[in-house]
């Protein structure tokens, strides 16, 4: 059963140690497969376990079950520099109560909604949703853009009816979020896209833009045409 749950969880280098189901909530106790961790102070590997530290984080659901991970973030002691340190977990940030992929899923929901509605639908507060937005922008983005061929540009309403928006950039083929822009201003979006580099921009074959966003930009089409003069651009 543990092997099956580990495969279903599908987090690299993570194993499910035990599970507990309470109604529609599935609690999975997880830890890293490796028995050692690299000391951030001196760079040496340590297998000397100093302490187990467990805490709960939200993850993507499995079917109709809400998934909570009981994460063991182990604390090691380095025999070289004598310092204690927490192991690095790639799937969750330090002191965060949700996995990176859970936050990314919440941000995707925002594309067709707003912060308040998404928070209510997922049992979160507005502050938690905004925190996930910031977390994705700082710690998950940017991602590898080598396979980007079709780009989607859309907007997220932060507060319904108050005209506060941010812009999201999406890889249409994979459905992955690849960029966040704090304001829906042409130069802000242009700067983010330029930061990807000329090689990435040249490989893009199609751009799809939200109509509301397009009407906000007086020169929206001109911005894209500067990058893809002969490309297939749809609005």
Coordinates of N, CA and C in Angstrom, one line a residue:
X1 N 0.8 -1.2 0.0 CA 0.0 0.0 0.0 C 0.9 1.3 0.0
X2 N 1.9 1.2 0.8 CA 2.8 2.4 0.9 C 3.5 2.7 -0.5
X3 N 3.8 1.6 -1.2 CA 4.4 1.8 -2.5 C 3.5 2.4 -3.5
X4 N 2.2 1.9 -3.5 CA 1.2 2.5 -4.3 C 0.9 3.9 -4.1
X5 N 0.8 4.3 -2.8 CA 0.6 5.7 -2.4 C 1.8 6.6 -2.8
X6 N 3.0 6.0 -2.7 CA 4.2 6.8 -3.1 C 4.1 7.1 -4.6
X7 N 3.7 6.1 -5.4 CA 3.6 6.3 -6.8 C 2.5 7.3 -7.1
X8 N 1.4 7.2 -6.5 CA 0.3 8.1 -6.7 C 0.6 9.5 -6.3
X9 N 1.4 9.7 -5.2 CA 1.8 11.0 -4.7 C 2.7 11.7 -5.7
X10 N 3.6 10.9 -6.3 CA 4.5 11.3 -7.4 C 5.3 12.6 -7.1
X11 N 6.0 12.6 -5.9 CA 6.9 13.6 -5.6 C 8.3 13.0 -5.6
X12 N 9.2 13.6 -6.4 CA 10.5 13.0 -6.6 C 11.3 12.9 -5.2
X13 N 11.9 11.7 -5.0 CA 12.7 11.4 -3.9 C 11.9 11.5 -2.5
X14 N 10.6 11.2 -2.6 CA 9.8 11.3 -1.4 C 9.0 9.9 -1.3
X15 N 9.0 9.4 -0.1 CA 8.3 8.1 0.1 C 7.2 8.3 1.1
X16 N 6.1 7.6 1.0 CA 5.0 7.6 2.0 C 5.3 6.5 3.0
X17 N 5.4 6.9 4.3 CA 5.7 6.0 5.4 C 4.4 5.4 5.9
X18 N 3.3 6.1 6.0 CA 2.1 5.6 6.5 C 0.9 6.5 6.0
X19 N -0.3 6.0 6.2 CA -1.5 6.8 5.8 C -2.6 6.7 6.8
X20 N -3.4 7.7 6.8 CA -4.6 7.7 7.7 C -5.7 8.5 7.0
X21 N -6.9 7.8 6.9 CA -8.0 8.5 6.2 C -9.1 8.9 7.2
X22 N -9.5 10.1 7.2 CA -10.6 10.6 8.1 C -11.6 11.3 7.2
X23 N -12.7 10.6 6.9 CA -13.7 11.1 6.0 C -13.1 11.3 4.6
X24 N -13.2 12.5 4.1 CA -12.7 12.9 2.8 C -11.3 13.4 2.9
X25 N -10.6 13.3 4.0 CA -9.3 13.8 4.1 C -8.3 12.6 4.3
X26 N -7.2 12.6 3.4 CA -6.2 11.6 3.4 C -4.9 12.2 4.0
X27 N -4.4 11.7 5.1 CA -3.2 12.2 5.7 C -2.1 11.2 5.4
X28 N -1.1 11.7 4.7 CA 0.1 10.9 4.3 C 1.3 11.3 5.0
X29 N 1.9 10.4 5.8 CA 3.2 10.7 6.5 C 4.3 10.5 5.5
X30 N 5.1 11.5 5.2 CA 6.1 11.4 4.1 C 7.5 11.8 4.6
X31 N 8.5 11.3 3.9 CA 9.9 11.7 4.2 C 10.7 11.5 2.9
X32 N 11.9 12.1 2.9 CA 12.8 11.9 1.8 C 13.4 10.5 1.8
X33 N 13.7 10.0 0.6 CA 14.3 8.7 0.5 C 15.8 8.7 1.0
X34 N 16.5 9.7 0.7 CA 17.9 9.8 1.0 C 18.1 9.8 2.6
X35 N 19.2 9.3 3.0 CA 19.5 9.2 4.4 C 20.5 10.3 4.9
X36 N 20.8 11.2 3.9 CA 21.8 12.2 4.3 C 21.3 13.6 3.7
X37 N 22.0 14.6 4.1 CA 21.7 16.0 3.6 C 23.0 16.8 3.5
X38 N 23.0 17.8 2.7 CA 24.2 18.6 2.5 C 24.1 19.8 3.4
X39 N 25.2 20.0 4.2 CA 25.2 21.2 5.1 C 25.3 22.5 4.3
X40 N 24.4 23.4 4.5 CA 24.5 24.7 3.8 C 25.6 25.6 4.2
X41 N 26.3 25.3 5.4 CA 27.4 26.1 5.9 C 28.7 25.7 5.2
X42 N 29.0 24.4 5.2 CA 30.3 24.0 4.6 C 30.2 23.2 3.4
X43 N 29.0 22.7 3.0 CA 28.9 22.0 1.8 C 29.1 20.5 1.9
X44 N 29.4 20.0 3.1 CA 29.7 18.6 3.3 C 28.4 17.8 3.6
X45 N 28.4 16.5 3.2 CA 27.2 15.7 3.4 C 27.2 15.1 4.8
X46 N 26.0 15.0 5.4 CA 26.0 14.5 6.8 C 24.8 13.5 6.9
X47 N 25.1 12.4 7.6 CA 24.1 11.4 7.9 C 23.7 11.3 9.3
X48 N 24.3 12.3 10.1 CA 24.0 12.3 11.5 C 22.7 13.0 11.8
X49 N 21.7 12.2 12.1 CA 20.3 12.8 12.4 C 20.3 13.4 13.8
X50 N 19.9 14.7 13.8 CA 19.9 15.4 15.1 C 18.5 15.4 15.6
X51 N 17.4 15.6 14.7 CA 16.1 15.7 15.2 C 15.1 15.5 14.1
X52 N 13.9 14.9 14.4 CA 12.8 14.8 13.4 C 11.8 15.9 13.7
X53 N 11.4 16.6 12.7 CA 10.5 17.7 12.9 C 9.3 17.5 11.9
X54 N 8.1 17.3 12.4 CA 6.9 17.0 11.6 C 6.0 18.2 11.6
X55 N 5.5 18.5 10.4 CA 4.4 19.5 10.3 C 3.5 19.2 9.1
X56 N 2.4 19.8 9.1 CA 1.3 19.4 8.1 C 1.3 20.5 6.9
X57 N 1.2 20.0 5.7 CA 1.1 20.8 4.5 C 0.0 20.3 3.6
X58 N -0.6 21.2 2.9 CA -1.7 20.8 1.9 C -1.0 20.5 0.6
X59 N -1.6 19.4 0.0 CA -1.1 19.0 -1.3 C -2.3 18.8 -2.3
X60 N -2.0 18.5 -3.5 CA -3.1 18.3 -4.5 C -4.0 17.1 -4.1
X61 N -5.3 17.2 -4.3 CA -6.2 16.1 -4.0 C -5.9 14.8 -4.8
X62 N -6.3 13.7 -4.2 CA -6.3 12.4 -4.9 C -7.7 12.0 -5.1
X63 N -8.2 12.1 -6.4 CA -9.7 11.9 -6.6 C -10.5 12.8 -5.8
X64 N -11.4 12.3 -5.0 CA -12.3 13.2 -4.2 C -11.7 13.4 -2.8
X65 N -10.5 13.0 -2.5 CA -9.9 13.1 -1.2 C -9.0 14.3 -1.1
X66 N -9.2 15.1 -0.1 CA -8.2 16.2 0.2 C -7.0 15.5 0.8
X67 N -5.8 16.0 0.4 CA -4.6 15.4 0.8 C -3.8 16.3 1.7
X68 N -3.4 15.8 2.9 CA -2.6 16.5 3.8 C -1.3 15.7 4.0
X69 N -0.2 16.3 3.8 CA 1.1 15.6 4.0 C 1.7 15.9 5.4
X70 N 1.9 14.9 6.2 CA 2.6 15.0 7.4 C 4.1 14.9 7.1
X71 N 4.8 16.0 7.0 CA 6.1 16.0 6.4 C 7.1 15.9 7.6
X72 N 8.1 15.0 7.4 CA 9.2 15.0 8.4 C 10.4 15.7 7.7
X73 N 10.6 17.0 8.2 CA 11.8 17.7 7.7 C 12.9 17.5 8.7
X74 N 13.8 16.6 8.4 CA 14.8 16.2 9.4 C 15.8 17.3 9.6
X75 N 16.3 17.3 10.8 CA 17.4 18.2 11.2 C 18.7 17.4 11.4
X76 N 19.7 17.7 10.7 CA 21.0 17.0 10.8 C 22.0 17.8 11.5
X77 N 23.1 17.1 12.0 CA 24.2 17.8 12.5 C 25.5 17.5 11.7
X78 N 26.2 18.5 11.3 CA 27.3 18.3 10.4 C 28.5 18.0 11.3
X79 N 29.2 16.9 11.0 CA 30.4 16.5 11.8 C 31.6 17.3 11.4
X80 N 31.5 18.1 10.3 CA 32.7 18.9 9.9 C 32.7 20.2 10.6
X81 N 31.6 21.0 10.5 CA 31.5 22.3 11.1 C 30.7 22.4 12.4
X82 N 30.2 21.2 12.8 CA 29.4 21.1 14.0 C 28.1 21.9 14.1
X83 N 27.7 22.3 12.9 CA 26.4 23.1 12.9 C 25.2 22.1 12.7
X84 N 24.1 22.5 13.2 CA 22.8 21.7 12.9 C 22.1 22.5 11.8
X85 N 21.4 21.7 11.0 CA 20.7 22.4 9.8 C 19.5 21.5 9.4
X86 N 18.5 22.1 8.8 CA 17.3 21.4 8.3 C 17.6 21.0 6.8
X87 N 17.2 19.8 6.5 CA 17.3 19.3 5.1 C 16.5 20.1 4.2
X88 N 16.9 20.2 2.9 CA 16.2 21.0 1.9 C 15.1 20.1 1.3
X89 N 13.9 20.6 1.2 CA 12.8 19.8 0.6 C 12.3 20.6 -0.6
X90 N 12.5 20.0 -1.8 CA 12.2 20.7 -3.1 C 10.7 21.0 -3.3
X91 N 9.9 20.2 -2.7 CA 8.4 20.3 -3.0 C 7.7 21.3 -2.1
X92 N 8.3 21.8 -1.0 CA 7.7 22.8 -0.1 C 8.7 23.8 0.4
X93 N 8.2 25.0 0.5 CA 9.1 26.1 1.0 C 9.2 26.0 2.6
X94 N 10.3 26.7 3.1 CA 10.5 26.7 4.5 C 9.3 27.4 5.2
X95 N 8.8 26.8 6.2 CA 7.7 27.4 7.0 C 6.4 27.6 6.2
X96 N 6.2 26.9 5.1 CA 5.0 27.0 4.3 C 4.1 25.9 4.6
X97 N 2.8 26.1 4.5 CA 1.8 25.1 4.9 C 1.1 24.5 3.6
X98 N 1.8 24.6 2.5 CA 1.3 24.0 1.2 C 2.5 23.7 0.3
X99 N 2.3 22.7 -0.5 CA 3.4 22.4 -1.5 C 3.4 23.4 -2.6
X100 N 4.5 23.4 -3.3 CA 4.6 24.3 -4.5 C 3.5 24.0 -5.5
X101 N 3.3 22.8 -5.8 CA 2.3 22.4 -6.8 C 0.9 22.7 -6.4
X102 N 0.6 22.7 -5.1 CA -0.7 23.1 -4.6 C -0.9 24.6 -4.8
X103 N 0.1 25.4 -4.5 CA 0.1 26.8 -4.8 C -0.1 27.1 -6.3
X104 N 0.6 26.4 -7.1 CA 0.5 26.6 -8.5 C -0.9 26.3 -9.0
X105 N -1.5 25.3 -8.5 CA -2.9 24.9 -8.8 C -3.9 26.0 -8.4
X106 N -3.7 26.6 -7.2 CA -4.5 27.7 -6.8 C -4.4 28.9 -7.7
X107 N -3.2 29.2 -8.1 CA -2.9 30.4 -9.0 C -3.6 30.1 -10.4
X108 N -3.6 28.9 -10.8 CA -4.3 28.6 -12.1 C -5.8 28.8 -12.0
X109 N -6.4 28.5 -10.8 CA -7.8 28.8 -10.6 C -8.1 30.3 -10.7
X110 N -7.2 31.1 -10.3 CA -7.4 32.5 -10.3 C -7.6 33.1 -11.7
X111 N -7.1 32.4 -12.7 CA -7.2 33.0 -14.0 C -8.6 33.2 -14.5
X112 N -9.5 32.3 -14.1 CA -10.9 32.5 -14.4 C -11.8 33.0 -13.3
X113 N -11.2 33.5 -12.2 CA -11.9 33.9 -11.1 C -11.2 35.1 -10.4
X114 N -11.4 35.2 -9.1 CA -10.7 36.2 -8.3 C -10.3 35.6 -6.9
X115 N -9.5 36.4 -6.2 CA -8.9 35.9 -5.0 C -10.0 35.4 -4.0
X116 N -11.0 36.2 -3.8 CA -12.0 35.9 -2.8 C -12.8 34.6 -3.1
X117 N -13.1 34.5 -4.4 CA -13.9 33.2 -4.8 C -13.0 32.0 -4.7
X118 N -11.8 32.1 -5.1 CA -10.9 30.9 -5.0 C -10.6 30.6 -3.6
X119 N -10.4 31.6 -2.7 CA -10.2 31.3 -1.3 C -11.4 30.6 -0.7
X120 N -12.6 31.1 -1.0 CA -13.8 30.4 -0.5 C -14.0 29.0 -1.0
X121 N -13.7 28.8 -2.3 CA -13.9 27.4 -2.8 C -12.9 26.4 -2.3
X122 N -11.8 26.9 -1.8 CA -10.7 26.0 -1.3 C -10.5 26.0 0.2
X123 N -11.4 26.7 0.9 CA -11.3 26.7 2.3 C -10.1 27.5 2.8
X124 N -9.7 28.6 2.0 CA -8.5 29.4 2.4 C -9.0 30.8 2.7
X125 N -8.1 31.6 3.2 CA -8.3 33.0 3.4 C -7.7 33.8 2.2
X126 N -8.2 35.0 2.0 CA -7.6 35.8 1.0 C -6.1 36.0 1.2
X127 N -5.7 36.1 2.4 CA -4.3 36.3 2.7 C -3.5 35.1 2.3
X128 N -4.0 33.9 2.5 CA -3.3 32.7 2.1 C -3.2 32.6 0.6
X129 N -4.2 33.0 -0.1 CA -4.1 32.9 -1.6 C -3.1 33.9 -2.1
X130 N -3.1 35.1 -1.5 CA -2.1 36.1 -1.9 C -0.7 35.7 -1.6
X131 N -0.6 35.0 -0.5 CA 0.8 34.5 -0.1 C 1.2 33.4 -1.1
X132 N 0.3 32.6 -1.6 CA 0.7 31.6 -2.7 C 1.1 32.3 -4.0
X133 N 0.4 33.4 -4.3 CA 0.8 34.1 -5.5 C 2.3 34.6 -5.4
X134 N 2.6 35.2 -4.2 CA 3.9 35.7 -4.0 C 4.9 34.6 -4.0
X135 N 4.6 33.4 -3.4 CA 5.4 32.3 -3.3 C 5.8 31.7 -4.7
X136 N 4.8 31.6 -5.5 CA 5.0 31.1 -6.9 C 5.9 32.1 -7.6
X137 N 5.7 33.4 -7.5 CA 6.5 34.4 -8.2 C 8.0 34.3 -7.8
X138 N 8.2 34.1 -6.5 CA 9.6 34.2 -5.9 C 10.3 32.9 -6.1
X139 N 9.6 31.7 -5.8 CA 10.3 30.5 -5.6 C 10.1 29.4 -6.7
X140 N 9.0 29.5 -7.5 CA 8.8 28.6 -8.5 C 9.2 29.1 -9.9
X141 N 8.9 30.4 -10.1 CA 9.2 31.0 -11.4 C 10.6 31.6 -11.3
X142 N 11.3 31.7 -12.5 CA 10.9 31.2 -13.8 C 11.2 29.7 -13.9
X143 N 10.6 29.1 -14.8 CA 10.8 27.7 -15.1 C 11.5 27.5 -16.5
X144 N 11.9 26.3 -16.8 CA 12.5 26.1 -18.1 C 11.5 26.4 -19.3
X145 N 12.0 27.3 -20.2 CA 11.1 27.7 -21.2 C 11.5 27.2 -22.6
X146 N 12.4 26.2 -22.6 CA 12.9 25.7 -23.9 C 11.8 25.1 -24.8
X147 N 10.7 24.5 -24.1 CA 9.7 23.9 -24.9 C 8.5 24.8 -25.2
X148 N 8.6 26.1 -24.8 CA 7.5 27.0 -25.0 C 7.3 27.3 -26.5
X149 N 6.1 27.0 -27.0 CA 5.7 27.2 -28.4 C 4.4 28.1 -28.5
X150 N 3.5 27.9 -27.5 CA 2.3 28.7 -27.6 C 2.1 29.4 -26.2
X151 N 2.0 30.7 -26.3 CA 1.9 31.5 -25.1 C 0.5 32.1 -24.9
X152 N 0.0 31.9 -23.7 CA -1.3 32.5 -23.3 C -1.0 33.7 -22.3
X153 N -1.7 34.8 -22.6 CA -1.6 36.0 -21.7 C -2.9 36.3 -21.1
X154 N -3.1 36.3 -19.8 CA -4.4 36.5 -19.2 C -4.2 37.3 -18.0
X155 N -5.3 37.7 -17.3 CA -5.3 38.5 -16.1 C -6.0 37.9 -15.0
X156 N -5.6 38.2 -13.8 CA -6.2 37.8 -12.5 C -6.8 39.0 -11.8
X157 N -8.0 38.9 -11.4 CA -8.6 39.9 -10.6 C -8.3 39.7 -9.1
X158 N -7.5 40.5 -8.5 CA -7.2 40.3 -7.1 C -8.3 40.6 -6.2
X159 N -9.1 41.7 -6.4 CA -10.2 42.1 -5.6 C -11.4 42.4 -6.6
X160 N -12.4 41.6 -6.5 CA -13.6 41.7 -7.4 C -14.2 43.1 -7.3
X161 N -14.3 43.7 -8.5 CA -15.0 45.0 -8.6 C -14.1 46.2 -8.3
X162 N -12.8 46.0 -7.9 CA -12.0 47.1 -7.6 C -10.9 47.4 -8.6
X163 N -10.9 46.7 -9.7 CA -10.0 47.0 -10.8 C -8.5 46.7 -10.5
X164 N -8.2 45.8 -9.5 CA -6.9 45.4 -9.2 C -6.5 44.1 -9.9
X165 N -5.5 44.1 -10.8 CA -5.2 42.9 -11.6 C -3.7 42.6 -11.6
X166 N -3.4 41.4 -11.8 CA -2.0 41.0 -12.2 C -2.2 40.2 -13.5
X167 N -1.1 40.1 -14.2 CA -1.1 39.4 -15.5 C -0.4 38.0 -15.4
X168 N -1.0 37.0 -15.9 CA -0.3 35.7 -15.9 C 0.1 35.2 -17.3
X169 N 1.2 34.6 -17.4 CA 1.7 34.1 -18.7 C 1.7 32.6 -18.6
X170 N 1.1 31.9 -19.5 CA 0.9 30.4 -19.4 C 1.4 29.8 -20.7
X171 N 2.1 28.6 -20.5 CA 2.4 27.7 -21.6 C 1.1 27.0 -21.9
X172 N 0.5 27.3 -23.1 CA -0.8 26.7 -23.4 C -0.7 25.2 -23.6
X173 N 0.4 24.7 -24.1 CA 0.5 23.2 -24.4 C 0.6 22.4 -23.1
X174 N 1.3 22.9 -22.1 CA 1.5 22.1 -20.9 C 0.5 22.6 -19.8
X175 N 0.0 23.8 -20.0 CA -0.9 24.3 -19.0 C -0.2 24.9 -17.8
X176 N 1.1 25.0 -17.9 CA 1.9 25.5 -16.7 C 2.0 27.0 -16.7
X177 N 2.0 27.5 -15.5 CA 2.2 28.9 -15.3 C 3.7 29.2 -15.5
X178 N 4.0 30.2 -16.3 CA 5.5 30.5 -16.6 C 5.9 31.9 -16.2
X179 N 4.9 32.7 -15.9 CA 5.2 34.1 -15.5 C 4.1 34.8 -14.8
X180 N 4.5 35.8 -13.9 CA 3.5 36.6 -13.3 C 4.0 38.1 -13.4
X181 N 3.1 39.0 -13.8 CA 3.4 40.4 -13.9 C 2.5 41.2 -13.0
X182 N 3.1 42.0 -12.1 CA 2.4 42.6 -11.0 C 1.4 43.7 -11.5
X183 N 1.6 44.2 -12.7 CA 0.6 45.2 -13.2 C 0.3 44.9 -14.7
X184 N -0.9 45.2 -15.1 CA -1.2 44.9 -16.5 C -0.9 46.1 -17.4
X185 N 0.4 46.5 -17.3 CA 0.9 47.6 -18.2 C 1.8 47.0 -19.2
X186 N 1.8 47.6 -20.4 CA 2.5 47.1 -21.5 C 4.0 46.9 -21.2
X187 N 4.6 47.9 -20.7 CA 6.1 47.9 -20.5 C 6.5 46.8 -19.4
X188 N 5.6 46.6 -18.4 CA 5.9 45.6 -17.4 C 5.9 44.2 -18.1
X189 N 4.9 43.9 -18.9 CA 4.8 42.6 -19.5 C 5.9 42.5 -20.6
X190 N 6.2 43.5 -21.3 CA 7.3 43.5 -22.2 C 8.7 43.2 -21.6
X191 N 8.9 43.8 -20.4 CA 10.1 43.5 -19.7 C 10.3 42.1 -19.3
X192 N 9.2 41.5 -18.8 CA 9.2 40.1 -18.4 C 9.5 39.2 -19.6
X193 N 8.9 39.4 -20.7 CA 9.1 38.6 -21.9 C 10.5 38.8 -22.5
X194 N 11.0 40.0 -22.4 CA 12.4 40.3 -22.9 C 13.4 39.5 -22.0
X195 N 13.1 39.3 -20.7 CA 14.0 38.7 -19.8 C 14.2 37.2 -20.2
X196 N 13.2 36.6 -20.9 CA 13.3 35.2 -21.4 C 14.5 35.0 -22.4
X197 N 14.8 36.1 -23.1 CA 15.9 35.9 -24.0 C 15.4 35.8 -25.5
X198 N 16.2 36.2 -26.4 CA 15.8 36.1 -27.8 C 15.5 34.7 -28.3
X199 N 16.3 33.7 -27.9 CA 16.1 32.4 -28.4 C 14.7 31.8 -28.0
X200 N 14.3 32.1 -26.8 CA 12.9 31.6 -26.3 C 11.9 32.3 -27.1
X201 N 12.0 33.6 -27.3 CA 11.0 34.4 -28.1 C 10.9 33.9 -29.5
X202 N 12.0 33.6 -30.1 CA 12.0 33.2 -31.5 C 11.3 31.9 -31.7
X203 N 11.3 31.0 -30.7 CA 10.6 29.7 -30.8 C 9.1 29.7 -30.6
X204 N 8.6 30.9 -30.1 CA 7.1 30.9 -29.9 C 6.4 31.1 -31.2
X205 N 5.4 30.2 -31.4 CA 4.7 30.2 -32.7 C 3.3 30.8 -32.7
X206 N 2.8 30.9 -31.5 CA 1.4 31.4 -31.3 C 1.3 32.1 -30.0
X207 N 0.5 33.2 -30.0 CA 0.2 34.0 -28.8 C -1.3 34.2 -28.7
X208 N -1.9 33.9 -27.6 CA -3.3 34.1 -27.3 C -3.5 35.0 -26.2
X209 N -4.2 36.1 -26.4 CA -4.4 37.1 -25.3 C -5.8 37.3 -25.0
X210 N -6.1 37.4 -23.7 CA -7.4 37.7 -23.2 C -8.0 39.0 -23.8
X211 N -9.2 39.0 -24.2 CA -9.8 40.1 -24.9 C -9.9 41.4 -24.0
X212 N -10.2 41.2 -22.7 CA -10.3 42.3 -21.8 C -8.9 43.0 -21.7
X213 N -7.9 42.1 -21.6 CA -6.5 42.6 -21.5 C -6.1 43.4 -22.7
X214 N -6.5 42.8 -23.9 CA -6.2 43.4 -25.2 C -6.8 44.8 -25.3
X215 N -8.0 45.0 -24.8 CA -8.7 46.3 -24.9 C -8.0 47.3 -23.9
X216 N -7.4 46.8 -22.9 CA -6.7 47.7 -22.0 C -5.4 48.3 -22.6
X217 N -4.8 47.5 -23.4 CA -3.5 48.0 -24.0 C -3.9 48.6 -25.4
X218 N -3.6 49.9 -25.5 CA -3.8 50.6 -26.7 C -2.9 50.0 -27.9
X219 N -1.7 49.6 -27.5 CA -0.8 49.0 -28.5 C -0.5 47.6 -28.2
X220 N -1.5 46.8 -27.7 CA -1.2 45.4 -27.4 C -0.7 44.6 -28.5
X221 N -1.4 44.7 -29.7 CA -0.9 43.9 -30.8 C 0.5 44.3 -31.3
X222 N 0.7 45.6 -31.2 CA 2.0 46.1 -31.6 C 3.1 45.6 -30.8
X223 N 2.9 45.4 -29.5 CA 3.9 44.8 -28.6 C 4.3 43.4 -29.1
X224 N 3.3 42.6 -29.4 CA 3.6 41.2 -29.8 C 4.2 41.2 -31.2
X225 N 3.7 42.0 -32.0 CA 4.2 42.0 -33.4 C 5.7 42.4 -33.5
X226 N 6.2 43.2 -32.5 CA 7.6 43.5 -32.4 C 8.4 42.2 -32.3
X227 N 7.9 41.2 -31.6 CA 8.6 40.0 -31.4 C 8.3 38.9 -32.5
X228 N 7.1 38.9 -33.0 CA 6.7 37.9 -34.0 C 6.0 38.5 -35.2
X229 N 6.8 39.1 -36.0 CA 6.3 39.8 -37.2 C 5.5 38.9 -38.1
X230 N 6.1 37.7 -38.3 CA 5.5 36.8 -39.2 C 4.8 35.6 -38.6
X231 N 4.6 35.7 -37.2 CA 4.0 34.6 -36.5 C 2.5 34.5 -36.5
X232 N 1.9 33.4 -36.1 CA 0.5 33.3 -36.0 C 0.0 33.8 -34.6
X233 N -0.5 35.0 -34.6 CA -0.9 35.6 -33.3 C -2.4 35.7 -33.3
X234 N -3.0 35.2 -32.2 CA -4.5 35.2 -32.1 C -4.9 36.0 -30.9
X235 N -6.0 36.7 -31.0 CA -6.5 37.5 -29.9 C -8.0 37.1 -29.6

